[in-house]
mmCIF file of C-alpha atoms and ligand atoms in Angstrom:
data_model
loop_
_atom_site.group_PDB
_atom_site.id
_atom_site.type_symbol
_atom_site.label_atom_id
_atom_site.label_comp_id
_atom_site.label_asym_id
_atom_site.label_seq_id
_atom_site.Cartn_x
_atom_site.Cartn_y
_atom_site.Cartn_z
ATOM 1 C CA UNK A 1 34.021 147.836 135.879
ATOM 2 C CA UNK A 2 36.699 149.158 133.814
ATOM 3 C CA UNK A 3 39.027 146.562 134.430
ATOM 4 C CA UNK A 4 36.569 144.377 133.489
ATOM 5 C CA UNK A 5 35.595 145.995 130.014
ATOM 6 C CA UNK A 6 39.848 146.183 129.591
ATOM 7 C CA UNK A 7 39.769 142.613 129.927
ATOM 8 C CA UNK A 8 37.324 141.812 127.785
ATOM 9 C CA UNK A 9 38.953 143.416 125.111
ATOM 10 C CA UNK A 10 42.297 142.203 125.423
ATOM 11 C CA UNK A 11 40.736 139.332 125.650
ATOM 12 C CA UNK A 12 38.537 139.649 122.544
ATOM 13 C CA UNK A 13 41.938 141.045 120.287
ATOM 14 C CA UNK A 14 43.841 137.748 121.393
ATOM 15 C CA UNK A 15 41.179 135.628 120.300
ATOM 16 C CA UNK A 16 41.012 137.680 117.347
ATOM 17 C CA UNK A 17 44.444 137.185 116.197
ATOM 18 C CA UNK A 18 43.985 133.337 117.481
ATOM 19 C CA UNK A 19 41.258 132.933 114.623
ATOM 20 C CA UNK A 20 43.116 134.583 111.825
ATOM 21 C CA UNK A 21 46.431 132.626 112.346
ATOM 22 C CA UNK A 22 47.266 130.840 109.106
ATOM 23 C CA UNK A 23 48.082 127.558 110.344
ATOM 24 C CA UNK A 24 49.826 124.075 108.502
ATOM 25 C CA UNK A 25 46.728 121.943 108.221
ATOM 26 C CA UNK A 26 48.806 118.677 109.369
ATOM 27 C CA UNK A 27 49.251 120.556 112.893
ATOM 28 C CA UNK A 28 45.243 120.430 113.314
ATOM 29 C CA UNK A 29 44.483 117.117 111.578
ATOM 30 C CA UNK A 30 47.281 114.981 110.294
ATOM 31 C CA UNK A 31 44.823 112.063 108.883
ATOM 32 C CA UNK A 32 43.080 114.390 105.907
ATOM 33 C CA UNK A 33 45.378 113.519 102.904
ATOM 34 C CA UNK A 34 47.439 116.351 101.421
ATOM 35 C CA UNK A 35 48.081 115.940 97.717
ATOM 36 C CA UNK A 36 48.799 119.533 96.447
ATOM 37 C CA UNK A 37 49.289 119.352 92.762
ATOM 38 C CA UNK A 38 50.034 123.158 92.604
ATOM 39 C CA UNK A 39 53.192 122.043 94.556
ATOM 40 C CA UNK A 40 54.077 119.396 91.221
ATOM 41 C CA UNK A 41 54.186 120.281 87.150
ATOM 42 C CA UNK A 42 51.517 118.223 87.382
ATOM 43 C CA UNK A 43 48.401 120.644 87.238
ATOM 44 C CA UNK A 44 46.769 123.091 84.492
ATOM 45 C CA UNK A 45 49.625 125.724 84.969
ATOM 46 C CA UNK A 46 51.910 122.031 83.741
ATOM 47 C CA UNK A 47 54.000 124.768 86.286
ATOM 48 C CA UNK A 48 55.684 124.247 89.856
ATOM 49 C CA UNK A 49 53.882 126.912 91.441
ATOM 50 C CA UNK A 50 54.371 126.388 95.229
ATOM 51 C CA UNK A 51 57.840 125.455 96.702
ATOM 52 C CA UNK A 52 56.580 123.384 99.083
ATOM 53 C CA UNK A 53 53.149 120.889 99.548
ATOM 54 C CA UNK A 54 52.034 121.632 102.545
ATOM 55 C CA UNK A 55 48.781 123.045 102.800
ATOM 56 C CA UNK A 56 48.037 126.197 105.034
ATOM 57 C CA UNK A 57 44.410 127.522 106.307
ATOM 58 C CA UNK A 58 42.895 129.664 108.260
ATOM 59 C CA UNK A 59 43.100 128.168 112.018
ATOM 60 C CA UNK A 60 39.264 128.469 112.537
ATOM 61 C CA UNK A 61 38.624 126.773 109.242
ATOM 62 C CA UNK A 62 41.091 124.133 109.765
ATOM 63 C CA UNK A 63 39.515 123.448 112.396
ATOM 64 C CA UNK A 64 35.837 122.962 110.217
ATOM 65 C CA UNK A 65 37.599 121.014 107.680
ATOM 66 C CA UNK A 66 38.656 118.292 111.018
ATOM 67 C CA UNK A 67 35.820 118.188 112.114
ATOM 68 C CA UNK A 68 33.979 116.893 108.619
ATOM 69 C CA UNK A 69 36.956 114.490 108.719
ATOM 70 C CA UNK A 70 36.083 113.065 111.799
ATOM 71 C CA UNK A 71 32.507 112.840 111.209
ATOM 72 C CA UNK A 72 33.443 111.153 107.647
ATOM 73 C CA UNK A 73 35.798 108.922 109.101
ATOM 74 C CA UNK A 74 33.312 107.785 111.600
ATOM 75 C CA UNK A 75 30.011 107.135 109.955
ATOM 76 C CA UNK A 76 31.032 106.574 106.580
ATOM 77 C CA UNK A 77 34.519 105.063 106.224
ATOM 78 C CA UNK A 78 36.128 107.625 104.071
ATOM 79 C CA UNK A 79 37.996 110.879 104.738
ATOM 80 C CA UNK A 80 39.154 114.064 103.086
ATOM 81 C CA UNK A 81 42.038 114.257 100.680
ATOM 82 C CA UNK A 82 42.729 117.956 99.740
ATOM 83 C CA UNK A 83 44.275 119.588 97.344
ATOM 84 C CA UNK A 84 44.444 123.356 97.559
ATOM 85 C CA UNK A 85 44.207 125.834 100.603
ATOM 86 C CA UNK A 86 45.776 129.122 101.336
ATOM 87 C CA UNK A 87 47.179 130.111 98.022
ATOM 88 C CA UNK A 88 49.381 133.360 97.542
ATOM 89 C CA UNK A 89 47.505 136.689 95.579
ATOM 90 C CA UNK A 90 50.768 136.245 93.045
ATOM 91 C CA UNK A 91 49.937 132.523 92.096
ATOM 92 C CA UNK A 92 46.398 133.734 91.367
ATOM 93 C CA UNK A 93 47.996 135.977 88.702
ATOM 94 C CA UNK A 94 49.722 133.376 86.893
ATOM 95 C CA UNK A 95 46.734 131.198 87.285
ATOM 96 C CA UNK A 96 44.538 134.228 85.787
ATOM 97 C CA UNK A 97 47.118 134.373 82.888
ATOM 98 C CA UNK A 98 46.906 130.994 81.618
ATOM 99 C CA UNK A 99 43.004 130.504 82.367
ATOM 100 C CA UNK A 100 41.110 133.880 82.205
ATOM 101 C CA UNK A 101 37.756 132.272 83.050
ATOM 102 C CA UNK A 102 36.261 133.578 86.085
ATOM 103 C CA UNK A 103 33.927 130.327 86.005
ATOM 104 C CA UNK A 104 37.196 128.278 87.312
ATOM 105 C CA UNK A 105 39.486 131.125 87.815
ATOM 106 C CA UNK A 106 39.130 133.803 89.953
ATOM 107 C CA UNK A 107 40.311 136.981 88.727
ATOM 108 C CA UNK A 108 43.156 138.077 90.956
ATOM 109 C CA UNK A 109 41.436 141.769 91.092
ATOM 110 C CA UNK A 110 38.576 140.764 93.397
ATOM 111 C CA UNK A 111 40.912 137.718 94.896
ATOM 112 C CA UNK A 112 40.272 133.925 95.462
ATOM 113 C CA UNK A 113 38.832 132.752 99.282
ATOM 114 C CA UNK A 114 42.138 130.665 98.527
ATOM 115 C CA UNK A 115 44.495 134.109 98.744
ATOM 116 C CA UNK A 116 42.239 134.596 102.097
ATOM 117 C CA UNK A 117 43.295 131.207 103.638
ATOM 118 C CA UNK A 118 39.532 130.500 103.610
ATOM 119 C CA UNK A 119 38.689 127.864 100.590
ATOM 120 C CA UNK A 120 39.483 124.470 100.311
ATOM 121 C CA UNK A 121 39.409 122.057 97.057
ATOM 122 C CA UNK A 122 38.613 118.250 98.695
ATOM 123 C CA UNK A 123 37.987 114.738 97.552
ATOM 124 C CA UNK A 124 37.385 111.986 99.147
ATOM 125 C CA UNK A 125 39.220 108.685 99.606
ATOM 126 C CA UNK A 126 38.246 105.574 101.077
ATOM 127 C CA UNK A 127 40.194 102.727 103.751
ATOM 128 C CA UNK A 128 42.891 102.013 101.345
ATOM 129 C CA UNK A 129 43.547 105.921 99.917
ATOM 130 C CA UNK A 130 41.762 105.253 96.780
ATOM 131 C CA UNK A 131 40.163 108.444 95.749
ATOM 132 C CA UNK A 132 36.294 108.385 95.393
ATOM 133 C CA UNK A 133 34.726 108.246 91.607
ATOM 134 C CA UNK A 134 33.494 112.073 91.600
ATOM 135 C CA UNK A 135 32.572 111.637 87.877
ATOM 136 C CA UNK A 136 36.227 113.930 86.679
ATOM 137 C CA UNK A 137 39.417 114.830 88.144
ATOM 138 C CA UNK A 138 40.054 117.551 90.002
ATOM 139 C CA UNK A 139 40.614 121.015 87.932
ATOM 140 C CA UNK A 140 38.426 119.414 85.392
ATOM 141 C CA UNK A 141 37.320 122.545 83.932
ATOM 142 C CA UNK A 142 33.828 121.555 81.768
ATOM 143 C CA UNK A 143 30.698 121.732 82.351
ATOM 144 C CA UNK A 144 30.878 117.994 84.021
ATOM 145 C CA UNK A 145 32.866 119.435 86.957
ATOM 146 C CA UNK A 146 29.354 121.204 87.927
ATOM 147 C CA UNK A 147 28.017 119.252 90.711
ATOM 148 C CA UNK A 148 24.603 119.155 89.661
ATOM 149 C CA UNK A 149 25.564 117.855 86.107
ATOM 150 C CA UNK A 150 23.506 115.359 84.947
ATOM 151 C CA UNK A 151 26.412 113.856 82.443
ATOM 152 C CA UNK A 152 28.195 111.788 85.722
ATOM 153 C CA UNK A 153 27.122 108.267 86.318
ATOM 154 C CA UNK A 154 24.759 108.082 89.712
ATOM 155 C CA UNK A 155 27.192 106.424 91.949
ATOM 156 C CA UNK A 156 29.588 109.805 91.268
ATOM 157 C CA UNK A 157 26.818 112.014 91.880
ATOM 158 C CA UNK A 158 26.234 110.314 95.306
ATOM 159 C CA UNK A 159 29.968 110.703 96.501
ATOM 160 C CA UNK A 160 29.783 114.379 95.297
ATOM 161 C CA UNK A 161 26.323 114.640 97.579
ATOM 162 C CA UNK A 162 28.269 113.456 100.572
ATOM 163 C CA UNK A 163 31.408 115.528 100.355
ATOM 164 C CA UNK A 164 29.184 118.390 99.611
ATOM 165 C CA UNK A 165 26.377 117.495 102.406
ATOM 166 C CA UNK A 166 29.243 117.055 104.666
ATOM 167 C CA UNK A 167 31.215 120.416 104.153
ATOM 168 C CA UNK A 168 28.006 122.284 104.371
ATOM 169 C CA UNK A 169 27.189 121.129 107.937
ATOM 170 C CA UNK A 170 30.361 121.681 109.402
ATOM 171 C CA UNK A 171 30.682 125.279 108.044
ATOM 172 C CA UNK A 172 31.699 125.750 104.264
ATOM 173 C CA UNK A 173 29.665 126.829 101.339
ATOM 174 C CA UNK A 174 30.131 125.182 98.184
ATOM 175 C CA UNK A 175 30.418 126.168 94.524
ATOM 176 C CA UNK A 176 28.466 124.686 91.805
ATOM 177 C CA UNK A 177 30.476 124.951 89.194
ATOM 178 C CA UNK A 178 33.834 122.804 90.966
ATOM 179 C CA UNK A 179 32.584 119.702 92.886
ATOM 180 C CA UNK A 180 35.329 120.103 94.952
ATOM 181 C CA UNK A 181 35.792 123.280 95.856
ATOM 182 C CA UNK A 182 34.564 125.061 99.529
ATOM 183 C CA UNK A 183 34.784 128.567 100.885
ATOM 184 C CA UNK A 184 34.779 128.713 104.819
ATOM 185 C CA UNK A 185 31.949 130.334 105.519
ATOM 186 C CA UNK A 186 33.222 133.006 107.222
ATOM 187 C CA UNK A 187 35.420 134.004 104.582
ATOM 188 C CA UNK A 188 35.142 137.409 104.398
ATOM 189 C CA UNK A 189 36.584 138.106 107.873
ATOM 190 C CA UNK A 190 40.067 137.199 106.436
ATOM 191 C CA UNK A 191 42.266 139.404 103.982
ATOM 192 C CA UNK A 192 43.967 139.104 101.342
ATOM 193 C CA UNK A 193 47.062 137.651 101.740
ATOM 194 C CA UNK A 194 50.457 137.645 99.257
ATOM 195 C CA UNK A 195 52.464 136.261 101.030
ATOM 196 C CA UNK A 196 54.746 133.320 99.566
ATOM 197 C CA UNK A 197 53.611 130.975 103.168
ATOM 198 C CA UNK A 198 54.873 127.835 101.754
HETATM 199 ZN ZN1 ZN B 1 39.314 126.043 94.837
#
């Protein structure tokens, strides 16, 4: 009996530490897109802020994030592009600097789900790598990022309405403000994290 309950909870701590490991996306799904402008001058920082663009998650919700890709890639011809995962706690403080705004920004005192390894910020793209008409650009920060915004034409409101249908079945929780931003739902079982992974 006790051997068994010992078991059990060496078995539970491996899987434990098995769900937490932060992970390079490509080694779970190399067919989602990775275009990390935080990795260019080309984003709202105009900084480099990562030395590398490879994107980094949470194993678990690397997993999630395959999984909408393979249902996306299956019934509707299109699959995930993404921009942003696991972002260091010390990027979030330069972020914070230049943008302040908690509506787009969050303040690095609570901490993004980014600096947990468990947020995403997705597009989609279709057969030829085209990305999707969402209605603005990623890090758009006005009022016509919001997905419900009624200032987008309808076809852009329908792409948003998969991507976001999509993410919410296989696990993520989206944010109405950012179109294309998505916290794994289980977010709050990761830490904080400052570490330059990149
Ligand atoms: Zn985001």
């Amino acid at each position: 009996m006790y051997k068994f309950l010992f078991l059990l909870l060496i078995s539970s701590i491996v899987f434990a530490q098995e769900d937490t490991l932060i992970v390079p996306l490509k080694s779970i799904d190399s067919t989602i897109v990775q275009d990390v402008k935080y990795a260019t001058a080309n984003n709202f920082t105009k900084q480099v802020l990562y030395p590398s663009a490879k994107v980094f998650l949470r194993k678990v919700a690397a997993e999630h994030l395959a999984q909408a890709n393979e249902f996306l890639k299956k019934n509707h011809n299109v699959r995930i592009k993404i921009f942003d995962g696991f972002r260091p706690l010390f990027v979030q403080k330069i972020m914070w600097q230049i943008l302040p705004d908690d509506r787009y920004v969050a303040d690095p005192a609570k901490g993004s789900r980014h600096n947990r390894g468990a947020a995403v910020d997705v597009t989609l793209i279709d057969a030829d790598g085209n990305e999707l008409d969402m209605g603005t650009p990623y890090d758009d920060f006005t009022e016509r990022a919001s997905f419900a915004s009624k200032d987008v034409s309808e076809k852009a409101y329908i792409n948003r309405k998969l991507l976001r249908e999509t993410m919410i079945q296989f696990g993520f929780d989206p944010m109405e403000t950012e179109w294309w931003h998505f916290d794994f739902k289980d977010w709050k079982k990761f830490g904080i994290l400052d570490t330059g992974i990149n």
